[in-house]
Coordinates of C-alpha atoms in Angstrom, one line a residue:
X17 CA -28.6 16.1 -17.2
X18 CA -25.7 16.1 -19.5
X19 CA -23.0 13.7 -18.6
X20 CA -20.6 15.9 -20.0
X21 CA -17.3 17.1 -17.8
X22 CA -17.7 21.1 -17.6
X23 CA -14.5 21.6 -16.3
X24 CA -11.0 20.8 -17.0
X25 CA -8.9 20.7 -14.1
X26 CA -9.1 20.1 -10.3
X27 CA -7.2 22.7 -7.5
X28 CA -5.8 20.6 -4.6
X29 CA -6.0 22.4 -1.2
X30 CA -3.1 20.2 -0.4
X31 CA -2.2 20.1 3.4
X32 CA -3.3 22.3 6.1
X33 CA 0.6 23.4 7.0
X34 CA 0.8 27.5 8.1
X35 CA 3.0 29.1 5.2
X36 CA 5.8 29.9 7.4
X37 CA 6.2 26.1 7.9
X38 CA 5.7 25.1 4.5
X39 CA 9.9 24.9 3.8
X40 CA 10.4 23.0 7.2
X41 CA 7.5 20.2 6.0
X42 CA 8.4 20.3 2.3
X43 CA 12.2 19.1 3.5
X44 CA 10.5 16.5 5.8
X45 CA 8.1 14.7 3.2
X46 CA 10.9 15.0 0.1
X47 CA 13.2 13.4 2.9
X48 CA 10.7 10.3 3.9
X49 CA 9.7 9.8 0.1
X50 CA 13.3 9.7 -0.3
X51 CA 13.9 7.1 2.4
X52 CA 10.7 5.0 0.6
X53 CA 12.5 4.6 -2.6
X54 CA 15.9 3.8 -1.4
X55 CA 14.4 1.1 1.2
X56 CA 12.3 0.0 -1.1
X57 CA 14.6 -0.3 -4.3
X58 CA 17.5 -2.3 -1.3
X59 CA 14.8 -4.7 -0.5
X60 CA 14.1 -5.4 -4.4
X61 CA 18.0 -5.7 -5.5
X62 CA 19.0 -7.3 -2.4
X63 CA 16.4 -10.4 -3.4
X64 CA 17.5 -10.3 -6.8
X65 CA 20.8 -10.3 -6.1
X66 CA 20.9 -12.9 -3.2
X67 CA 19.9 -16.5 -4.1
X68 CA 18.9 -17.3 -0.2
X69 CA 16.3 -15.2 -0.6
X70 CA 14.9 -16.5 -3.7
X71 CA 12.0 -18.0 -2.0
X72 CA 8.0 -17.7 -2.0
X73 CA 8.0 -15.2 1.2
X74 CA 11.1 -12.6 -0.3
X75 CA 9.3 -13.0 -3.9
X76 CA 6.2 -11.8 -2.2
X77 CA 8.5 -8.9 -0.3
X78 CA 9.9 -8.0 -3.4
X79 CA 6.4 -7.1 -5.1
X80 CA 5.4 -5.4 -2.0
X81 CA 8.0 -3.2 -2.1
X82 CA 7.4 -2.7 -5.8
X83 CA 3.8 -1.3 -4.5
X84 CA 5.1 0.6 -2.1
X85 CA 7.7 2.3 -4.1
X86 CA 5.1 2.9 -6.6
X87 CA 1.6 3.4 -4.1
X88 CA 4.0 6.7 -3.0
X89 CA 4.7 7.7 -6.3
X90 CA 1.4 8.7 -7.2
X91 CA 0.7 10.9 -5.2
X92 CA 4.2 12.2 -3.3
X93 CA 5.7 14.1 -6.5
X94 CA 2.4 15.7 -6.6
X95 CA 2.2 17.2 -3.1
X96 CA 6.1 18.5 -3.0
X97 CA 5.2 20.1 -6.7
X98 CA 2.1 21.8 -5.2
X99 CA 4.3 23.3 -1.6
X100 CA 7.1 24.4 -4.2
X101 CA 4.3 26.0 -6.8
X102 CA 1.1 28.3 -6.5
X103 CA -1.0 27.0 -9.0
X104 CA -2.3 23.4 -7.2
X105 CA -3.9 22.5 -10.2
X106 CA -4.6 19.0 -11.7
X107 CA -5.9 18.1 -15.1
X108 CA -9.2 16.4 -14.9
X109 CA -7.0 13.5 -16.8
X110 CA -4.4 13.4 -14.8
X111 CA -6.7 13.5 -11.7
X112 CA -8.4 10.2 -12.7
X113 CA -5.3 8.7 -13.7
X114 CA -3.7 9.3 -10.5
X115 CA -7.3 8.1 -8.8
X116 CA -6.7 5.1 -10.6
X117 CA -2.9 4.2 -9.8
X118 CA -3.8 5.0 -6.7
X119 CA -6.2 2.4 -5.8
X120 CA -4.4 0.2 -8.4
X121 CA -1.5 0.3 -5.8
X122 CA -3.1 0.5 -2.6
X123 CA -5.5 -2.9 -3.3
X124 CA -2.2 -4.6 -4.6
X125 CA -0.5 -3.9 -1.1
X126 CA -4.0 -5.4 1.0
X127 CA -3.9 -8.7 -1.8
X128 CA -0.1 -9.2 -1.2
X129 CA -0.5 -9.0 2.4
X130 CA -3.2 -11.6 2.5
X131 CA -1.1 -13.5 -0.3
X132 CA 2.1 -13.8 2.5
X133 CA -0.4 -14.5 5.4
X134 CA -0.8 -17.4 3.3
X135 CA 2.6 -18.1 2.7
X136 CA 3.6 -17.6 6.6
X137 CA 0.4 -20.2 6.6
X138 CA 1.4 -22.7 5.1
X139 CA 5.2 -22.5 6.2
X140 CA 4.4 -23.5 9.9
X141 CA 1.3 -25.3 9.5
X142 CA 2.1 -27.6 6.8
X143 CA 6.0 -27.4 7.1
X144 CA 7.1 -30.5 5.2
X145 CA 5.2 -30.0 2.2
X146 CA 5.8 -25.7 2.0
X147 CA 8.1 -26.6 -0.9
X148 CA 5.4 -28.6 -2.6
X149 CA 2.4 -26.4 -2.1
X150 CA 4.4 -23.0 -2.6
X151 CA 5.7 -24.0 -6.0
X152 CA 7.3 -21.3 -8.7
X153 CA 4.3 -22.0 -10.7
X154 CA 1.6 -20.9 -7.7
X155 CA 3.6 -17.9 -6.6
X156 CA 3.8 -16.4 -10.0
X157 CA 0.1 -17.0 -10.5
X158 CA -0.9 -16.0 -6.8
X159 CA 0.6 -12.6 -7.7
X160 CA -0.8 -12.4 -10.9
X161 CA -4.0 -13.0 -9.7
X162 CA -3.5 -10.2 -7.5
X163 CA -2.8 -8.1 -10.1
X164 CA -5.8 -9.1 -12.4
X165 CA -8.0 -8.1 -9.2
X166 CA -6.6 -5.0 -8.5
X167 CA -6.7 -3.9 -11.8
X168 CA -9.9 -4.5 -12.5
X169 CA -11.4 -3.3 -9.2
X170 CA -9.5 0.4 -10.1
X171 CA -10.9 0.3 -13.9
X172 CA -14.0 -0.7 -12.7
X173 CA -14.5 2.9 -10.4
X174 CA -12.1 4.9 -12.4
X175 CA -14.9 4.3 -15.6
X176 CA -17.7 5.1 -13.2
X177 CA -16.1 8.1 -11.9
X178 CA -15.8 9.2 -15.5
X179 CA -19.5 8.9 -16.6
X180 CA -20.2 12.1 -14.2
X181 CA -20.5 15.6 -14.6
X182 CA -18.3 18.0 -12.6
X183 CA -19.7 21.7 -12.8
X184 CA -18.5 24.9 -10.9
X185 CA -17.1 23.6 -7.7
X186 CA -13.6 22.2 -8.3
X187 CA -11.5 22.5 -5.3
X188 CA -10.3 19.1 -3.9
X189 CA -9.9 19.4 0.1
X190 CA -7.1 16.8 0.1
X191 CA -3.6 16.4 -1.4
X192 CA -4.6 13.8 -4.3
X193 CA -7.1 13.0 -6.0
X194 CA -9.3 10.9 -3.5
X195 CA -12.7 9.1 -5.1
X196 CA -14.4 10.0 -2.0
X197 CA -13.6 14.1 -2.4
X198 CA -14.4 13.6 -6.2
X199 CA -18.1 12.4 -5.5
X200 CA -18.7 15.4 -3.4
X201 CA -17.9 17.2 -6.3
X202 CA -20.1 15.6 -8.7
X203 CA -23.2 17.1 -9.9
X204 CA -24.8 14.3 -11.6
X205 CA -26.0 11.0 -9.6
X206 CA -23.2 9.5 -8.0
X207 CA -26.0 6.2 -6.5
X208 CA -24.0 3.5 -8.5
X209 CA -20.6 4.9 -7.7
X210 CA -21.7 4.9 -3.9
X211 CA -23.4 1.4 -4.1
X212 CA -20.2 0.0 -5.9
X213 CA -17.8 1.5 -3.3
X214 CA -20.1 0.2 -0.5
X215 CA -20.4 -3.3 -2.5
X216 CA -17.2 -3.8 -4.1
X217 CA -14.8 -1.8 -1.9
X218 CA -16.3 -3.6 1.3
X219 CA -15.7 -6.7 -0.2
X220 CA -12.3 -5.8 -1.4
X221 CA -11.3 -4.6 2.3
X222 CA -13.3 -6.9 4.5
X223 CA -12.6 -10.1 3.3
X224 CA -9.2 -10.1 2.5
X225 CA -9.0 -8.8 6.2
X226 CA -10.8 -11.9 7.6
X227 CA -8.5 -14.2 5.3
X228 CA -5.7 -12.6 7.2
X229 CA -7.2 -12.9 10.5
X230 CA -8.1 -16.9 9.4
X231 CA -4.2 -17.8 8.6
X232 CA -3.0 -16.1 11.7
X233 CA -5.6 -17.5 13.9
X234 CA -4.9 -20.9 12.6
X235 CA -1.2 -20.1 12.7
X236 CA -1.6 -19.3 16.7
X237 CA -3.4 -23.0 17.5
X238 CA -0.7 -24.7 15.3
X239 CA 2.0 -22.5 17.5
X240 CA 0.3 -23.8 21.0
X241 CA 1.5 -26.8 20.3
X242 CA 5.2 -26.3 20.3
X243 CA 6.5 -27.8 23.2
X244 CA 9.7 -25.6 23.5
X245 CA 10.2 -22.0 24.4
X246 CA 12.4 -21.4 21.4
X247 CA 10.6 -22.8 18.9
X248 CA 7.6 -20.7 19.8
X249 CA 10.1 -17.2 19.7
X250 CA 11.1 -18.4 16.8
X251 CA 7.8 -18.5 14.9
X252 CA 6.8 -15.4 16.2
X253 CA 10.1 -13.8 15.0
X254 CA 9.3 -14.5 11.6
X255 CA 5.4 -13.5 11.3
X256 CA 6.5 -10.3 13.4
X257 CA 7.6 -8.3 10.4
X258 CA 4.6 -9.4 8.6
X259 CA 2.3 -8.8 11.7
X260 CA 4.0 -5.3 12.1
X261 CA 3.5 -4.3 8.1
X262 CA -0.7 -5.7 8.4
X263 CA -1.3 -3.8 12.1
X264 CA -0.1 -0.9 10.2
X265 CA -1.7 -0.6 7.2
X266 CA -4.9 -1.7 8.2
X267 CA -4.9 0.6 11.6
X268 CA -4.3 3.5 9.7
X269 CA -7.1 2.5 7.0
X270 CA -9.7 1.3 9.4
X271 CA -9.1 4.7 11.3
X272 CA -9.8 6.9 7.7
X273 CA -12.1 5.1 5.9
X274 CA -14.3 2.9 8.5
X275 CA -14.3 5.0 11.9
X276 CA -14.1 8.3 10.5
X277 CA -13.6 10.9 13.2
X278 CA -17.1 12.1 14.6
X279 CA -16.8 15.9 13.5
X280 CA -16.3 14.4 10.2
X281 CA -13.0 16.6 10.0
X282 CA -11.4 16.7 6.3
X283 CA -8.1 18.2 7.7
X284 CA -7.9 14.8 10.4
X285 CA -8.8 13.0 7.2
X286 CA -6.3 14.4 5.0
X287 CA -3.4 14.0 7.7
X288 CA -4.6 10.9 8.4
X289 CA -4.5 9.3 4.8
X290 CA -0.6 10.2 4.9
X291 CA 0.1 7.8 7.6
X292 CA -0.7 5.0 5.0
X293 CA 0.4 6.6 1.6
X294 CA 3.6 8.4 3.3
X295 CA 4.4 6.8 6.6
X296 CA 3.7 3.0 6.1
X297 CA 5.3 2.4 3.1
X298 CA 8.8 4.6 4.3
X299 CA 8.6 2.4 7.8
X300 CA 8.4 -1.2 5.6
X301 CA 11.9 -1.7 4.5
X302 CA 12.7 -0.8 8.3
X303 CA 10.5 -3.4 9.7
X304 CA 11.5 -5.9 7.5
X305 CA 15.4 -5.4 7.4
X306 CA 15.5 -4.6 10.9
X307 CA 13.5 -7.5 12.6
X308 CA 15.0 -10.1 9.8
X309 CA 17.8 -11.7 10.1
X310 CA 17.9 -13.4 6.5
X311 CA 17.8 -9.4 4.6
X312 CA 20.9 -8.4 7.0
X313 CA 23.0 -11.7 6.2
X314 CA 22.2 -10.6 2.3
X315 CA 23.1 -7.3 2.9
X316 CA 26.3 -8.3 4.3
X317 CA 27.2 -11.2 1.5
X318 CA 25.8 -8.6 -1.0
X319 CA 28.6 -6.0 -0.1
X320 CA 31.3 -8.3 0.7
X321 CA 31.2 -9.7 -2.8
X322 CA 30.9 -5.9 -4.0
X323 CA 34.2 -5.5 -2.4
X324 CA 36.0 -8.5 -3.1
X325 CA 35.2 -7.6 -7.1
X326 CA 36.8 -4.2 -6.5

């Protein structure tokens, strides 16, 4: 068979809100998106701004909020254009571009969670030598080497995905492009794309997952032997924004992608997938301004020297 694309754009059902609703929900997501670039964009300038938080863990924050601010992006302007507009169209372009930005940013966030595990790791097991083992020089390149990763692992399914044909069926049953709702589409082979996905996006999930699981783990038997009541509360108080963030993400995740629901619904799917593109990345400056003491002391000095230069 050809390998040719036969058509040139995509129609996204979008979500499955009644039409006299549509006004109500179109407020309520331009609202949260709203919410995710202003918490977002505080957390970034509020670590550039403030040298106490010019360490390894707010340097990590900071490019996790980056992702966040930009995993939204991709697909929120998107879904508000298509409740405002009747023609839910996508390029075939601009679908695998946003396919590709899409897991681009979403891998960054599960690599930058693991890379603060680490950092939370190290901090409380190895506490007199975290300056010394979290240097400038490995932060930079722990991120980088994120990025590197994540880059290639979206490049390496966005080129596969565009090898295939795609004839007379083009309605996508979701509010993004989604490489899983793209294969169905596909009327050429899709075994490669499926073994890679299985292969490649296993590995890319499961294993950073156990690497989390591993620093926490050995984070718990290093907390066990605290001897004082406050010491233990206060170890716990700063891996609970971090544990908060990972329960999060991967809940909603594990619950899309690796127990699917048993009728195989696409609408549970669909509202599903917002809790981690949508709702986890609005609720992260929340959970880590509100359950950090160090982002509200910044906040404060941030403003006060705002005021005094007024």
């Amino acid at each position: 068979m050809n390998n040719q694309t036969v058509i040139s754009q995509f129609l996204l059902l979008g979500l499955p809100i009644p039409l006299e609703y549509k006004h109500l929900f179109f407020a309520l997501f331009l609202t949260m998106y709203l919410n995710i670039i202003l918490g977002n964009l505080i957390i970034i300038i509020l670590i550039l701004l403030d040298t106490h938080l010019h360490t390894p863990m707010y340097f990590f924050l900071s490019n996790l909020s980056f992702s966040d601010l930009c995993f939204s992006s991709v697909t929120m302007p998107k879904l508000l254009q298509n409740m405002q507009s009747q023609d839910p169209s996508i390029p075939y372009a601009s679908c695998l571009t946003q396919m590709y930005f899409f897991m681009a940013f979403g891998n960054m966030e599960i690599y930058l969670l693991v890379v603060m595990a680490y950092d939370r790791y190290v901090a409380i097991c190895f506490p007199l030598h975290y300056t010394s083992i979290m240097s400038p020089k490995l932060c930079v390149s722990l991120v980088v080497l994120s990025w590197v990763f994540t880059i290639l692992y979206s490049m390496l399914h966005t080129l596969l995905l565009a090898r295939l044909s795609f004839c007379e069926d083009n309605v996508i049953p979701h509010f993004f492009c989604d490489i899983s709702a793209l294969l169905k589409l596909a009327c050429s082979d899709i075994s490669i794309n499926e073994l890679m996905i299985f292969i490649v996006g296993g590995l890319d999930t499961v294993i950073p997952f156990l690497l989390i699981v591993v620093s926490y783990v050995q984070i718990v038997c290093s907390i066990l032997k605290f001897s004082s009541t406050r010491g233990i509360h206060k170890v716990f108080s700063t891996c609970g924004s971090h544990l908060s963030v990972v329960s999060l993400f991967y809940g909603t995740i594990i619950g899309v992608y690796i127990c699917p629901s048993a009728n195989n619904s696409t609408v549970k799917e669909t509202v599903m997938s917002l809790m981690y593109t949508v709702v986890t990345p609005m609720l992260n400056p929340f959970i880590y301004s509100l359950r950090n003491r160090d982002m509200k002391e910044a906040l404060i000095r941030v403003l006060c020297k705002k005021q005094i230069s007024l």
